Short mmCIF file of C-alpha atoms and ligand atoms in Angstrom, two decimals:
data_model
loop_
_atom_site.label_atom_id
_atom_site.label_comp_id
_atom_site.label_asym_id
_atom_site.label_seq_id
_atom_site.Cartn_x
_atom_site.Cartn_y
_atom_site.Cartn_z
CA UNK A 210 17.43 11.38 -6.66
CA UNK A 211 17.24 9.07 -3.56
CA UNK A 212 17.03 11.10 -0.14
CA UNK A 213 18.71 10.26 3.04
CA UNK A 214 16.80 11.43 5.99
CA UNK A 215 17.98 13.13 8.53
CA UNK A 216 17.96 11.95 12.44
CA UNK A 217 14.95 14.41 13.24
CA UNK A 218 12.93 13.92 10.17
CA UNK A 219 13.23 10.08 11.09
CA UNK A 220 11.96 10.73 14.67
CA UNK A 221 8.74 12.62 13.01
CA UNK A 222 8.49 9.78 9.97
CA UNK A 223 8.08 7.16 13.33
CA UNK A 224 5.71 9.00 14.62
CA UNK A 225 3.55 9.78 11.92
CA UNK A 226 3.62 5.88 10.73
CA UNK A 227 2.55 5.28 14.17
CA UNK A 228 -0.78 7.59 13.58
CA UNK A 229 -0.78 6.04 10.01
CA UNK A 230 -1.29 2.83 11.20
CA UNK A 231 -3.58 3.20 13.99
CA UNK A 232 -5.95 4.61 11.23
CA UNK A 233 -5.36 2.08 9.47
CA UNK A 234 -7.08 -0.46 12.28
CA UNK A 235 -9.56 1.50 13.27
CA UNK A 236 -10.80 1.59 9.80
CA UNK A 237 -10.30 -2.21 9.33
CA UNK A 238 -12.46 -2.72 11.79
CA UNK A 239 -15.44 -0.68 9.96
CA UNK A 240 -15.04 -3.15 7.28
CA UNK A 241 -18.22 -4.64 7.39
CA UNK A 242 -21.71 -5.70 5.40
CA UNK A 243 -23.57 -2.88 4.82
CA UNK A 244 -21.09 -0.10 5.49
CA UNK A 245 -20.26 2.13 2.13
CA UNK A 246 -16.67 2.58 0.42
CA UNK A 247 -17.57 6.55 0.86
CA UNK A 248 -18.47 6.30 4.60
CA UNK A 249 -15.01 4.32 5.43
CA UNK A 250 -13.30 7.24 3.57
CA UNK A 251 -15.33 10.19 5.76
CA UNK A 252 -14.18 8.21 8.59
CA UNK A 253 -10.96 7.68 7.37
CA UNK A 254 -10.55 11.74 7.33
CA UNK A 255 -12.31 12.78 10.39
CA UNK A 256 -9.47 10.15 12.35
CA UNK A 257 -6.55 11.77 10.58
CA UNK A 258 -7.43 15.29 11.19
CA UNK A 259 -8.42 14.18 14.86
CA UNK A 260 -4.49 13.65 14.83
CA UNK A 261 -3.89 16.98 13.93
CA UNK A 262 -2.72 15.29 10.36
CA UNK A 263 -3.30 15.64 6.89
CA UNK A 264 -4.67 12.78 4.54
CA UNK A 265 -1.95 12.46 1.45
CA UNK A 266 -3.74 11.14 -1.20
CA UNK A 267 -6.73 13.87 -1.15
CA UNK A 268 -6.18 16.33 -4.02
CA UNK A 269 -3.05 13.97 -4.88
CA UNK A 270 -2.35 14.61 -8.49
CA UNK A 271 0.02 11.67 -9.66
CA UNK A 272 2.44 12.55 -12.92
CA UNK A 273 0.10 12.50 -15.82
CA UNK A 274 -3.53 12.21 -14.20
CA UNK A 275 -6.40 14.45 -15.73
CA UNK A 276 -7.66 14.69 -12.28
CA UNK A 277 -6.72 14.91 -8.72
CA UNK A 278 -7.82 11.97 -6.49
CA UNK A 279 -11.05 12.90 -4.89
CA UNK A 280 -10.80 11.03 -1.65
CA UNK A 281 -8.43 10.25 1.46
CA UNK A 282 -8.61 6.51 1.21
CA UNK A 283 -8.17 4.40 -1.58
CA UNK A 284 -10.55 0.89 -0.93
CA UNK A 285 -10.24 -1.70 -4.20
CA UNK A 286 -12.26 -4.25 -3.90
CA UNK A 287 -11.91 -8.40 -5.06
CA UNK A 288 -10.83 -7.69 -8.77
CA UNK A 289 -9.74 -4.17 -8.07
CA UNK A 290 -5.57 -4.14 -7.35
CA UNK A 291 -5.46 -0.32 -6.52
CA UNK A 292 -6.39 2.97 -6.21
CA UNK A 293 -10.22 2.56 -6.25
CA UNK A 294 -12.53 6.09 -5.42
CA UNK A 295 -14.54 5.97 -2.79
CA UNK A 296 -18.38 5.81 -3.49
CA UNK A 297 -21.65 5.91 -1.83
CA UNK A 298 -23.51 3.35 -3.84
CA UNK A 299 -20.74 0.92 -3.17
CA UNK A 300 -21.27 -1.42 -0.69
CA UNK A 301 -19.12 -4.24 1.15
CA UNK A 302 -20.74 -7.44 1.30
CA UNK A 303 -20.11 -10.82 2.93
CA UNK A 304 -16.55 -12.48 1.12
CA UNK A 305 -15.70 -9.68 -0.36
CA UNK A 306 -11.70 -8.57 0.12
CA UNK A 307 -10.73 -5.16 0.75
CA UNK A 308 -7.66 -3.45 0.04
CA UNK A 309 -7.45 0.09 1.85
CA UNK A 310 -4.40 2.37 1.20
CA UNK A 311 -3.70 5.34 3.16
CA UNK A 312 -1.16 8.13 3.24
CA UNK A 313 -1.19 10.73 5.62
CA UNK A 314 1.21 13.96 6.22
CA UNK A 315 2.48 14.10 9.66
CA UNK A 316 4.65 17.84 10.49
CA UNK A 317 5.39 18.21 6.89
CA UNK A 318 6.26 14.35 6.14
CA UNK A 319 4.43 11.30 4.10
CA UNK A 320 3.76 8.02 4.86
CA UNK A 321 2.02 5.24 3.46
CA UNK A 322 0.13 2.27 4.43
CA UNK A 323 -1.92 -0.76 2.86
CA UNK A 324 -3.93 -3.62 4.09
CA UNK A 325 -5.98 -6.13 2.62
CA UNK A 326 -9.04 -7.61 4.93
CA UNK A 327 -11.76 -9.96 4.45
CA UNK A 328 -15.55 -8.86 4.91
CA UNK A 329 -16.70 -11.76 6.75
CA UNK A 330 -16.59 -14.77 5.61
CA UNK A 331 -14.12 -15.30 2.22
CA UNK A 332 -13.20 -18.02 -0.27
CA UNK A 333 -10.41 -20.16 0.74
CA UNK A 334 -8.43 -19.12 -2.33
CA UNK A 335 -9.02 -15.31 -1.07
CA UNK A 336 -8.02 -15.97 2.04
CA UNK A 337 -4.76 -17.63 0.95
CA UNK A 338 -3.99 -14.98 -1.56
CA UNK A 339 -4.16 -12.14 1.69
CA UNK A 340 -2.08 -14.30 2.95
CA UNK A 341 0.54 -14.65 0.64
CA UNK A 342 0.83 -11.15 -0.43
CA UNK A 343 1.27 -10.18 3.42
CA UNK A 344 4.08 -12.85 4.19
CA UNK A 345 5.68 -11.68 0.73
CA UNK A 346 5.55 -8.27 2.20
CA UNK A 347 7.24 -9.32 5.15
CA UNK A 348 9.99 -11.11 2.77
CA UNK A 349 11.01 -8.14 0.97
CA UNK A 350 11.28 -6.08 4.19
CA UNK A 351 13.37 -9.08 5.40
CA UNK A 352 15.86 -8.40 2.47
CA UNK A 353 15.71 -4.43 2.72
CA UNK A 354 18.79 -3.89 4.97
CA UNK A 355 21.44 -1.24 4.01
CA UNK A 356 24.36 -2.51 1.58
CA UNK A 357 21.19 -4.80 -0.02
CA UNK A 358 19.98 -3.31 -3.51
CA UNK A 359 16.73 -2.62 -4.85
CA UNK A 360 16.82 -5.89 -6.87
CA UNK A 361 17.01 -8.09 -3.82
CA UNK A 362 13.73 -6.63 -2.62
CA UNK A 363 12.18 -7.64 -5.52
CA UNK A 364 14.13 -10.96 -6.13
CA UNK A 365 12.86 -12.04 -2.48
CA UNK A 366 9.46 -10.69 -2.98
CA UNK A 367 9.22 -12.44 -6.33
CA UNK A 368 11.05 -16.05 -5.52
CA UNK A 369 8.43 -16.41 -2.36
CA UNK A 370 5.46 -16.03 -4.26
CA UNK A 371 6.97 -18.01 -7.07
CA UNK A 372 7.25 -20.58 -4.73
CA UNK A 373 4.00 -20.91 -3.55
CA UNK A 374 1.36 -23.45 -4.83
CA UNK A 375 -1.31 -21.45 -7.29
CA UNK A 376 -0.42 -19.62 -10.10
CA UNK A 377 -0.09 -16.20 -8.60
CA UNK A 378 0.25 -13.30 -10.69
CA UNK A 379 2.76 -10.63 -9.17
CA UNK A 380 1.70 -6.97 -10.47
CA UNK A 381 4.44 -4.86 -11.98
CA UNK A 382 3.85 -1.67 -13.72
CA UNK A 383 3.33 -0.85 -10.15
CA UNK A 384 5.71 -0.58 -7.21
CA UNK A 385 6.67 0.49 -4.19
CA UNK A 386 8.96 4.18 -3.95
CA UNK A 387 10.62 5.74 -1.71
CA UNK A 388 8.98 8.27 0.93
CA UNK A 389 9.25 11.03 3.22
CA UNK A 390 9.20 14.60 2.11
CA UNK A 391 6.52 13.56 -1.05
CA UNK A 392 4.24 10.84 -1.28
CA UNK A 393 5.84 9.25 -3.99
CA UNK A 394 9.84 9.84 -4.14
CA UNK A 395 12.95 8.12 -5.82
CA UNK A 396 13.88 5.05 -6.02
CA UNK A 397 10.94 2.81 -7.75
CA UNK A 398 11.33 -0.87 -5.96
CA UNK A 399 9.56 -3.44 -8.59
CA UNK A 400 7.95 -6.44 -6.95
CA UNK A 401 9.95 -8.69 -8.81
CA UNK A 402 13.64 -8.33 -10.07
CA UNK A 403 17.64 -9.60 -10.10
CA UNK A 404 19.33 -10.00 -6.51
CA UNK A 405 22.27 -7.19 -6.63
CA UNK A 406 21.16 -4.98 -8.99
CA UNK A 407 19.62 -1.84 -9.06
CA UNK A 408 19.72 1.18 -6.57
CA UNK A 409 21.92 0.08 -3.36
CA UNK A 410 20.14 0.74 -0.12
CA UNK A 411 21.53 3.15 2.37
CA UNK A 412 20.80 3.34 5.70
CA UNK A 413 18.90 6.67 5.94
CA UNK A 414 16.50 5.70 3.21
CA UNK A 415 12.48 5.44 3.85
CA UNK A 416 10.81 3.71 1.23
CA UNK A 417 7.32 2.23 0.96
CA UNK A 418 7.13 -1.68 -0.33
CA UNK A 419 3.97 -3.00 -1.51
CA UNK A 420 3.21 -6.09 -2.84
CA UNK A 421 -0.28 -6.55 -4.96
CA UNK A 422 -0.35 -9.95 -6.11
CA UNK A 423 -3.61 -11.53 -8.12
CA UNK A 424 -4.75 -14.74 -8.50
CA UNK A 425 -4.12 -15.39 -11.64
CA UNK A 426 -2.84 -12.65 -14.59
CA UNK A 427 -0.34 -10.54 -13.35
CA UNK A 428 -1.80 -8.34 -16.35
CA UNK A 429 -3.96 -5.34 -15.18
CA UNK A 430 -6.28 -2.85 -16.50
CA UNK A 431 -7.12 1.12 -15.60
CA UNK A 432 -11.16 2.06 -15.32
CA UNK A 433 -12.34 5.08 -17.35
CA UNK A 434 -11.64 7.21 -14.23
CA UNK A 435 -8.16 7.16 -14.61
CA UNK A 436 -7.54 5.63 -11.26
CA UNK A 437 -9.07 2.00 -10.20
CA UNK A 438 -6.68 -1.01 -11.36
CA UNK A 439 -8.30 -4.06 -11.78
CA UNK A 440 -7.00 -7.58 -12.55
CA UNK A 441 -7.21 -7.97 -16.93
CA UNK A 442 -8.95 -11.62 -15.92
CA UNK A 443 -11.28 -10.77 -13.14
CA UNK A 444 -10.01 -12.68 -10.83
CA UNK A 445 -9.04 -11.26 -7.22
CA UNK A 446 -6.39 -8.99 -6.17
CA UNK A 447 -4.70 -8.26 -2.76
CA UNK A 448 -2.18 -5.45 -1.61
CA UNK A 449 -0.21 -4.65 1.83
CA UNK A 450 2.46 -2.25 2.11
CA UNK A 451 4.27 -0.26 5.06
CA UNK A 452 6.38 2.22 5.02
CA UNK A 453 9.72 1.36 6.13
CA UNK A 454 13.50 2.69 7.26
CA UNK A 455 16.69 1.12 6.13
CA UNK A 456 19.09 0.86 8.25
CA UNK A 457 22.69 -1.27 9.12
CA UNK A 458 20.98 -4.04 9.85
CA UNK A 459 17.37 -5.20 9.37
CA UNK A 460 14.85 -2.40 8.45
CA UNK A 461 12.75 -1.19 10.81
CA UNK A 462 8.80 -0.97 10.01
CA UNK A 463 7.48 2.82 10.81
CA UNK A 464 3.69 1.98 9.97
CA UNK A 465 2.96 0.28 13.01
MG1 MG B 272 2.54 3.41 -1.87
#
């Protein structure tokens, strides 16, 4: 069932996306040679609870996992799409891109957050990919505006990275969801899809949208800890996503 927020739930959503995503920077900038996946999640903690927040993926049990996600942050790396666990032995090193997603739980509500950066020095072709999958972020929140469905998020998302030179693989037995009073709520918005159809947005709505595109198979494979995605060909993978709220007219961006 899709939720319409209320006025005053809204007004904490805005102001918990803006904690969300001043995290979020101060952590990109600890992206460097050297520095562990593990240490970047203790940090990432310590600044939400600094907040007086609570980190949403910690102890997050998604619908059928064996066991609850150990960490605050999620950091994939290159060939990693999503939802990679922290670890002490792993290191960032020079042209090496990093995708870090973050929830957090501001007075009772969720939002969620991704970014992909470069450590250092990358590849050209990892460089465009970040790019890519950011504008075609920036496209689907373009075409999330109420009376707009579902399907024209993805349609948008999916036509602009279509259109792009490189045979980019768009991910899709993932997706953005709606957010707000859980971390993962109705409706599912697929990063790829048929304008008009599906769910109709209504202003009201929060929902995250989050791109991961690869460069090359959109196919994708889970790690033996239930959790990491990685790209079925090796080949890199990059994710950004806010967290955003539909209204009348353009949606407005609350991770920011
Ligand atoms: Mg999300």
């Amino acid at each position: 069932m899709v939720i319409i927020k209320t006025p005053e739930e809204i007004e904490v959503l805005r102001e918990g996306g803006k904690h969300l995503a001043a995290v979020l920077y101060k952590l990109k900038e600890k992206v460097t040679p050297g520095i562990s996946t593990k240490d970047l999640d203790i940090y990432a903690e310590k600044l939400i609870r600094e907040l007086g927040d609570v980190p949403a993926f910690l102890n997050y049990r998604p619908e059928g996992a064996k066991t609850p996600f150990p960490a605050s942050l999620c950091v994939s790396i290159n060939d990693e799409v999503v939802h990679g666990i922290p670890n002490k032995k792993r290191i960032f090193k020079e042209g090496d891109i990093v995708s870090l997603d973050l929830g957090l739980k501001h007075k009772g509500l969720f939002t969620d957050m991704a970014i992909t950066v470069p450590v250092g020095k990358v590849s050209s072709s990892s460089q465009k990919l970040m790019e890519v999958t950011e504008r075609a972020l920036q496209v689907g929140i373009n075409a999330a505006q109420g009376g707009n469905t579902v399907g024209d998020i993805g349609h948008a998302v999916e036509s602009f990275v279509r259109a792009q030179k490189g045979n980019y693989g768009i991910v899709e037995v993932l997706s953005g969801h709606g957010v707000g009073r859980a971390i993962h709520e109705d409706p599912y918005i697929p990063n790829f899809g048929k304008a008009g159809k599906g769910e109709k947005l209504v202003p009201g709505m929060v929902v995250a949208i989050e791109p991961m595109i690869n460069l090359g198979t959109k196919n994708v494979t889970i790690d033996e800890d239930g959790y990491t995605f990685r790209t079925a060909d090796g080949k890199n993978s990059a994710h950004f996503e806010h967290t955003i709220l539909i209204t009348e007219g353009g949606a407005e961006i609350l991770t920011k």
